[in-house]
């Protein structure tokens, strides 16, 4: 009952139609509670000017400092009024709500020369694209809890084109900044915000728990490099729902660290729910990996609708990764116009350095892909495990890529499992006419 009331309250809070909410009985609502803050301040109280030209870095830092040191019980809401609020990167703090009014834009400065650098993530050992440290995310949080980023669908704009051009020209000195990164943090809600033109990955919760991301729109040009939508990384209990994402890389990619650094840090992603997502990209709709060294377990993906995608569902890892990928369920997926429906591969992604252990082979076990429909899918899929670590209990059930016109069949190797009601006909490795414990038509 309490749970129902909380859900109902959240429905009103998010201004969505009541009926809609009641029919969608499963939501993230139980994971983290939305809060009203008794204390409200505005960025204008700190000298902020929303004219799109004035640099507001100092105002943001002052406002956050005030929340950190003078907040009342129950926390503080930082109100961002309509306007364009240009700023350098800043840190969030605990017990705060960053609230963007309708037509409020928090816009990142393009002055890359003064962008702060921070240490590499321990589970990566270095920046993801350049050795050494990395640029701090535009909006950053480390070791914080009870944080909400929400409002009336205002925009967080990374103005990433300067960074994309540095990447294209090979002139990047360090790894590009994420738009938002939260490290070692818990009880986070990100809802009703639009993210635009991230320099690199958009939303990166890493070493976090209890994270809810819903009613979020993420946009970047289809050719903007590495603009992943949401990358839950070595995190526990992450729920992503009701989002629209159209970017230049994977829409959602669940990760857990890179080769020997990820193996040593040993922090899995566990309990990840992704549902009611729509989007397009020339990369993957939903990805697991390719950084999977801490392990990825108990992932549920459901009700995803993709149009114009490179690969619908992509599970990717590599030798040197180690880690266990287990209990992944992907169900009720629709894709229109895809280069490839499903890909499972053990040879994807680069290595941080040549110190990776070639004997650290990933284990992939228990992957259920069911109720998947595609139209205009050029190739149904490929599933290639590793010779010395075959991927096991791979289940394809009730899959129809009716529009496979070029007739490129499934390609498989070093995998075992079952396939039930799959069209076009699955590869012999998976052919099975009856259900098994881990693979049936109904479950
Ligand atoms: C923001 O956080 C980073 C990383 O935790 C830290 O290095 C930096 O000093 C912080 N900046 C401010 C202005 O507090
Ligand atoms: C904000 O965007 C979400 C997701 O697209 C949508 O459901 C909601 O109605 C919008 N809210 C407002 C106040 O515009």
XYZ file of C-alpha atoms and ligand atoms in Angstrom:
471
model
C 0.000 0.000 0.000
C 2.723 2.445 0.984
C 4.547 1.556 -2.175
C 1.432 2.225 -4.215
C 0.948 5.633 -2.598
C 4.551 6.541 -3.240
C 4.113 5.523 -6.872
C 0.933 7.570 -7.126
C 2.612 10.553 -5.554
C 5.479 10.292 -8.014
C 3.019 10.122 -10.871
C 1.495 13.447 -9.897
C 4.907 14.837 -9.187
C 6.062 14.011 -12.688
C 2.860 15.482 -14.186
C 2.097 12.307 -16.077
C -1.448 11.191 -16.638
C -2.720 9.087 -13.765
C -4.051 6.325 -15.990
C -0.720 5.933 -17.669
C 0.978 5.506 -14.342
C -1.482 3.008 -12.987
C -1.222 0.747 -15.994
C 2.569 0.783 -15.866
C 2.595 -1.020 -12.563
C 6.307 -1.698 -12.446
C 8.420 1.432 -12.100
C 11.651 2.541 -10.508
C 9.601 4.341 -7.867
C 10.484 1.878 -5.110
C 14.213 2.318 -5.596
C 14.745 5.894 -4.408
C 12.157 8.340 -3.076
C 11.579 11.715 -4.638
C 11.844 14.416 -1.966
C 10.495 17.842 -1.349
C 13.195 20.186 -0.112
C 12.233 22.623 2.638
C 14.995 25.023 1.649
C 14.997 26.675 -1.791
C 17.678 28.904 -3.281
C 18.149 30.232 -6.804
C 21.334 30.510 -8.824
C 20.459 34.210 -9.260
C 20.920 34.676 -5.487
C 24.603 33.929 -6.035
C 25.218 36.465 -8.762
C 24.332 34.138 -11.590
C 23.291 35.721 -14.874
C 21.419 33.617 -17.428
C 22.290 35.600 -20.531
C 24.283 32.883 -22.289
C 27.469 34.963 -22.116
C 28.294 35.527 -18.454
C 30.371 32.744 -16.980
C 28.577 31.421 -13.881
C 31.149 28.965 -12.563
C 31.662 30.972 -9.395
C 27.912 31.278 -8.784
C 27.428 27.504 -9.099
C 30.356 26.782 -6.779
C 29.106 29.326 -4.223
C 25.580 27.913 -4.328
C 26.860 24.364 -3.838
C 29.155 25.528 -1.034
C 26.163 27.130 0.658
C 24.161 23.868 0.365
C 27.051 21.825 1.695
C 27.660 24.032 4.721
C 24.356 25.700 5.582
C 21.673 23.329 4.424
C 18.618 22.749 6.564
C 17.392 19.310 7.497
C 15.783 17.751 4.443
C 18.178 19.393 2.040
C 18.118 22.252 -0.418
C 16.699 22.809 -3.875
C 18.875 24.856 -6.196
C 16.516 26.502 -8.688
C 17.778 27.313 -12.165
C 15.383 29.862 -13.720
C 14.674 30.127 -17.453
C 17.739 31.440 -19.264
C 21.071 30.175 -20.522
C 23.495 29.648 -17.672
C 26.992 29.312 -19.072
C 29.428 27.714 -16.626
C 32.567 25.679 -16.156
C 32.301 22.256 -14.534
C 31.089 22.034 -10.949
C 30.568 19.446 -8.196
C 27.261 18.507 -6.636
C 26.877 17.788 -2.935
C 24.611 15.595 -0.782
C 20.995 16.425 0.114
C 20.358 18.622 -2.879
C 18.007 18.928 -5.807
C 19.245 20.641 -8.938
C 15.980 21.912 -10.457
C 15.898 23.201 -14.017
C 12.866 25.316 -14.866
C 11.229 25.042 -18.253
C 13.559 26.810 -20.715
C 16.488 26.728 -18.301
C 19.735 25.665 -19.950
C 22.909 24.903 -18.015
C 25.520 25.242 -20.743
C 29.132 24.096 -20.550
C 31.854 26.568 -21.418
C 33.963 25.696 -24.448
C 37.113 26.911 -22.749
C 38.773 23.520 -22.657
C 42.138 24.918 -21.548
C 40.975 25.595 -17.980
C 38.952 22.395 -17.618
C 39.910 20.584 -14.364
C 41.668 17.230 -14.498
C 40.979 14.373 -12.095
C 42.533 10.990 -11.425
C 41.674 8.027 -13.632
C 39.074 5.573 -12.349
C 40.785 2.737 -10.462
C 38.806 0.139 -12.430
C 40.177 1.575 -15.699
C 43.744 2.354 -14.642
C 43.914 5.331 -17.026
C 41.557 7.574 -18.947
C 39.315 5.655 -21.313
C 40.759 7.226 -24.430
C 44.058 8.792 -23.417
C 46.628 7.605 -20.841
C 46.852 9.400 -17.502
C 44.159 11.480 -15.810
C 40.958 12.668 -17.412
C 38.911 15.814 -17.620
C 36.349 16.056 -14.820
C 32.756 15.621 -15.936
C 30.808 18.833 -16.560
C 28.554 18.070 -13.592
C 30.380 15.895 -11.092
C 29.725 14.155 -7.792
C 32.013 12.011 -5.686
C 30.935 10.310 -2.453
C 27.547 11.992 -2.264
C 24.021 10.745 -1.530
C 20.416 11.931 -1.680
C 20.837 13.891 -4.904
C 18.095 14.741 -7.406
C 18.493 16.370 -10.798
C 15.086 17.231 -12.162
C 12.690 19.971 -13.172
C 10.515 20.866 -16.125
C 12.611 19.311 -18.875
C 15.262 22.022 -18.868
C 18.497 21.274 -20.688
C 22.034 20.392 -19.691
C 24.078 21.287 -22.780
C 27.668 20.053 -23.069
C 28.504 22.058 -26.233
C 30.598 19.023 -27.103
C 31.611 19.964 -30.644
C 34.942 21.494 -29.547
C 35.771 18.195 -27.840
C 34.572 16.072 -30.778
C 36.801 18.140 -33.075
C 39.811 17.644 -30.815
C 39.123 13.910 -30.969
C 38.783 14.034 -34.763
C 42.007 16.001 -35.124
C 43.881 13.753 -32.700
C 44.757 16.744 -30.533
C 43.180 15.527 -27.271
C 45.637 15.453 -24.421
C 43.429 13.640 -21.935
C 40.166 11.705 -21.990
C 37.147 13.878 -22.738
C 34.728 14.780 -19.925
C 31.410 13.016 -19.350
C 28.401 15.304 -19.175
C 27.489 13.940 -15.719
C 29.518 11.524 -13.662
C 28.635 10.378 -10.171
C 31.224 8.279 -8.365
C 30.825 6.382 -5.067
C 27.358 7.854 -4.656
C 23.942 6.538 -3.677
C 20.256 7.442 -3.697
C 20.260 9.420 -6.916
C 17.335 10.444 -9.142
C 17.778 12.007 -12.554
C 14.413 12.774 -14.172
C 12.712 15.216 -16.510
C 15.903 16.696 -17.900
C 17.190 16.955 -21.471
C 20.876 16.236 -22.088
C 22.437 17.614 -25.246
C 25.779 17.385 -27.002
C 27.876 15.685 -24.370
C 31.641 15.867 -25.009
C 31.878 12.102 -24.286
C 29.530 9.676 -22.438
C 26.389 11.449 -21.209
C 25.442 9.952 -17.837
C 28.031 7.846 -16.015
C 27.150 6.440 -12.593
C 30.243 4.549 -11.414
C 30.644 2.731 -8.066
C 27.104 3.894 -7.236
C 24.006 2.260 -5.802
C 20.299 3.045 -5.946
C 20.206 5.187 -9.037
C 16.993 6.060 -10.894
C 17.038 7.673 -14.337
C 13.598 8.299 -15.862
C 11.799 10.651 -18.221
C 15.122 11.745 -19.576
C 15.884 12.763 -23.176
C 19.448 12.487 -24.428
C 20.429 13.943 -27.792
C 23.671 14.226 -29.737
C 24.417 14.062 -33.487
C 24.571 10.518 -34.892
C 28.223 11.101 -35.858
C 29.407 12.605 -32.552
C 32.156 10.311 -31.228
C 31.560 8.210 -28.072
C 28.455 10.049 -26.926
C 27.003 6.995 -25.124
C 23.636 7.743 -23.505
C 23.740 6.101 -20.081
C 26.610 3.902 -18.861
C 25.917 2.240 -15.490
C 29.410 1.128 -14.470
C 30.350 -1.073 -11.472
C 27.054 -0.022 -9.900
C 24.305 -1.703 -7.924
C 20.534 -1.222 -8.350
C 20.261 1.083 -11.291
C 16.851 1.616 -12.860
C 16.489 3.371 -16.208
C 12.987 3.834 -17.628
C 10.855 5.901 -19.967
C 13.744 7.599 -21.743
C 14.371 8.688 -25.330
C 17.999 8.540 -26.455
C 19.464 9.385 -29.869
C 23.246 9.787 -29.820
C 26.466 8.911 -31.623
C 27.225 5.708 -29.698
C 25.526 3.000 -27.591
C 22.250 4.240 -26.068
C 22.745 2.330 -22.808
C 25.929 0.361 -22.080
C 26.337 -1.550 -18.829
C 30.010 -1.734 -17.845
C 32.292 -2.793 -14.977
C 35.919 -1.846 -15.563
C 38.743 -2.592 -17.915
C 41.072 -5.596 -18.006
C 43.650 -5.984 -15.186
C 42.459 -2.772 -13.485
C 38.825 -3.844 -13.503
C 39.735 -7.355 -12.369
C 41.777 -5.986 -9.440
C 39.088 -3.459 -8.456
C 36.490 -6.229 -8.738
C 33.299 -4.166 -8.591
C 30.404 -5.680 -10.570
C 27.348 -4.073 -12.073
C 24.441 -5.880 -10.462
C 20.674 -5.415 -10.503
C 20.274 -3.198 -13.566
C 16.782 -2.589 -14.979
C 16.287 -0.879 -18.330
C 12.743 -0.499 -19.670
C 10.453 1.503 -21.891
C 13.311 3.036 -23.791
C 13.152 4.418 -27.329
C 15.933 5.635 -29.542
C 18.319 5.501 -32.487
C 22.061 5.254 -33.055
C 24.389 3.763 -35.612
C 25.971 1.786 -32.740
C 24.077 -0.425 -30.259
C 20.628 0.117 -28.800
C 21.396 -1.826 -25.640
C 24.967 -2.914 -24.901
C 26.563 -4.986 -22.193
C 30.293 -4.154 -22.227
C 32.735 -4.053 -23.670
C 34.364 -3.186 -20.299
C 33.098 -6.090 -18.188
C 36.003 -6.968 -15.895
C 34.208 -6.595 -12.557
C 31.356 -8.784 -13.800
C 27.818 -7.935 -14.874
C 24.922 -9.863 -13.361
C 21.152 -9.685 -13.076
C 20.276 -7.322 -15.857
C 16.691 -6.982 -17.088
C 15.957 -5.134 -20.322
C 12.314 -4.905 -21.426
C 10.053 -2.926 -23.731
C 12.666 -1.253 -25.850
C 11.811 0.204 -29.244
C 14.624 1.058 -31.612
C 14.572 2.612 -35.048
C 17.634 3.070 -37.240
C 20.232 1.259 -35.183
C 23.534 -0.386 -35.967
C 23.095 -3.372 -33.633
C 19.896 -3.861 -31.635
C 21.342 -5.810 -28.718
C 25.118 -6.080 -28.309
C 26.826 -8.155 -25.639
C 30.535 -7.535 -26.014
C 33.651 -8.504 -24.121
C 37.219 -9.523 -24.866
C 40.134 -11.664 -23.753
C 41.998 -10.072 -20.840
C 38.706 -8.888 -19.360
C 38.013 -11.724 -16.917
C 34.689 -11.161 -15.149
C 31.427 -13.067 -15.248
C 28.476 -11.947 -17.345
C 25.494 -13.883 -16.060
C 21.732 -13.800 -15.815
C 20.973 -11.268 -18.512
C 17.352 -11.128 -19.695
C 16.308 -9.069 -22.695
C 12.629 -9.202 -23.590
C 9.973 -7.419 -25.641
C 12.220 -5.574 -28.038
C 11.142 -4.062 -31.316
C 13.591 -2.788 -33.876
C 13.059 -1.232 -37.269
C 15.911 -0.741 -39.690
C 18.913 -2.360 -38.058
C 22.205 -3.466 -39.563
C 22.262 -6.439 -37.183
C 19.636 -7.631 -34.727
C 21.734 -9.332 -32.069
C 25.453 -9.642 -31.559
C 27.281 -11.523 -28.830
C 31.034 -11.316 -29.223
C 34.187 -12.155 -27.295
C 36.589 -10.013 -29.320
C 35.362 -6.443 -28.975
C 37.117 -3.397 -27.593
C 40.682 -2.365 -27.011
C 42.973 -2.863 -24.008
C 44.281 -0.214 -21.578
C 47.872 -1.390 -22.183
C 49.764 -4.538 -23.022
C 49.850 -5.687 -19.396
C 46.476 -7.400 -19.705
C 46.441 -11.106 -18.942
C 45.522 -13.048 -22.093
C 44.418 -15.942 -19.882
C 41.847 -13.790 -18.088
C 38.882 -14.977 -20.140
C 35.382 -13.655 -19.522
C 32.622 -16.109 -18.627
C 29.277 -15.550 -20.321
C 26.487 -17.740 -18.967
C 22.713 -17.485 -18.899
C 21.611 -14.946 -21.486
C 17.929 -14.998 -22.387
C 16.845 -13.048 -25.466
C 13.115 -13.400 -26.071
C 10.115 -11.794 -27.718
C 12.150 -9.795 -30.190
C 10.659 -8.492 -33.432
C 12.464 -6.726 -36.197
C 11.632 -5.196 -39.537
C 14.262 -4.242 -42.083
C 16.974 -6.069 -40.181
C 19.857 -6.687 -42.585
C 21.414 -9.538 -40.625
C 19.697 -11.483 -37.848
C 22.810 -11.834 -35.761
C 26.087 -13.359 -34.786
C 27.117 -15.065 -31.591
C 30.771 -15.865 -31.172
C 32.138 -17.070 -27.836
C 35.742 -17.845 -26.985
C 37.401 -21.124 -27.830
C 38.731 -21.600 -24.312
C 35.646 -20.112 -22.684
C 32.550 -20.973 -24.712
C 29.505 -18.880 -23.894
C 26.897 -21.098 -22.242
C 23.124 -21.217 -21.719
C 22.381 -18.740 -24.483
C 18.626 -18.786 -25.057
C 16.844 -17.328 -28.062
C 13.098 -17.580 -27.780
C 10.325 -16.210 -29.949
C 12.440 -14.053 -32.215
C 11.336 -12.903 -35.616
C 13.434 -10.831 -37.927
C 10.917 -11.190 -40.723
C 12.491 -8.646 -42.974
C 15.890 -10.314 -43.348
C 15.909 -9.952 -47.102
C 19.540 -10.411 -48.011
C 19.314 -13.833 -46.358
C 22.381 -13.408 -44.182
C 21.804 -16.171 -41.618
C 22.880 -16.298 -38.001
C 26.553 -16.916 -37.455
C 27.676 -18.759 -34.330
C 30.745 -20.281 -32.799
C 31.860 -21.442 -29.361
C 28.451 -21.058 -27.791
C 25.865 -23.488 -26.433
C 22.223 -23.025 -25.614
C 18.799 -23.337 -27.135
C 16.608 -21.593 -29.653
C 12.829 -21.845 -29.804
C 10.651 -20.296 -32.496
C 13.409 -18.270 -34.059
C 13.177 -16.893 -37.577
C 15.307 -16.958 -39.667
C 16.444 -20.428 -38.530
C 19.068 -20.247 -35.830
C 22.499 -21.793 -36.185
C 22.905 -25.492 -35.330
C 24.724 -24.712 -32.042
C 21.414 -23.507 -30.632
C 18.921 -25.687 -32.431
C 16.577 -27.367 -30.021
C 12.948 -28.234 -30.492
C 11.833 -28.232 -26.881
C 12.220 -25.997 -23.875
C 14.899 -26.552 -21.287
C 15.248 -25.292 -17.753
C 16.767 -22.031 -18.805
C 14.998 -21.543 -22.103
C 11.304 -21.812 -22.862
C 8.786 -19.953 -24.965
C 6.706 -18.665 -22.096
C 9.314 -17.684 -19.517
C 35.344 18.704 -7.417
O 35.578 17.337 -7.220
C 36.845 16.902 -7.689
C 36.907 15.393 -7.620
O 36.299 14.892 -6.468
C 37.931 17.601 -6.881
O 39.198 17.208 -7.357
C 37.771 19.094 -7.040
O 38.681 19.782 -6.216
C 36.359 19.554 -6.682
N 36.211 20.943 -7.060
C 35.627 21.842 -6.289
C 35.554 23.238 -6.831
O 35.184 21.564 -5.190
C 9.056 16.116 -19.817
O 9.528 15.070 -20.625
C 8.975 13.811 -20.297
C 9.707 12.750 -21.069
O 9.771 13.057 -22.426
C 7.474 13.849 -20.570
O 6.910 12.605 -20.243
C 6.858 14.935 -19.705
O 5.490 15.064 -20.001
C 7.546 16.281 -19.914
N 7.090 17.192 -18.879
C 6.836 18.472 -19.092
C 6.446 19.270 -17.908
O 6.941 18.970 -20.189
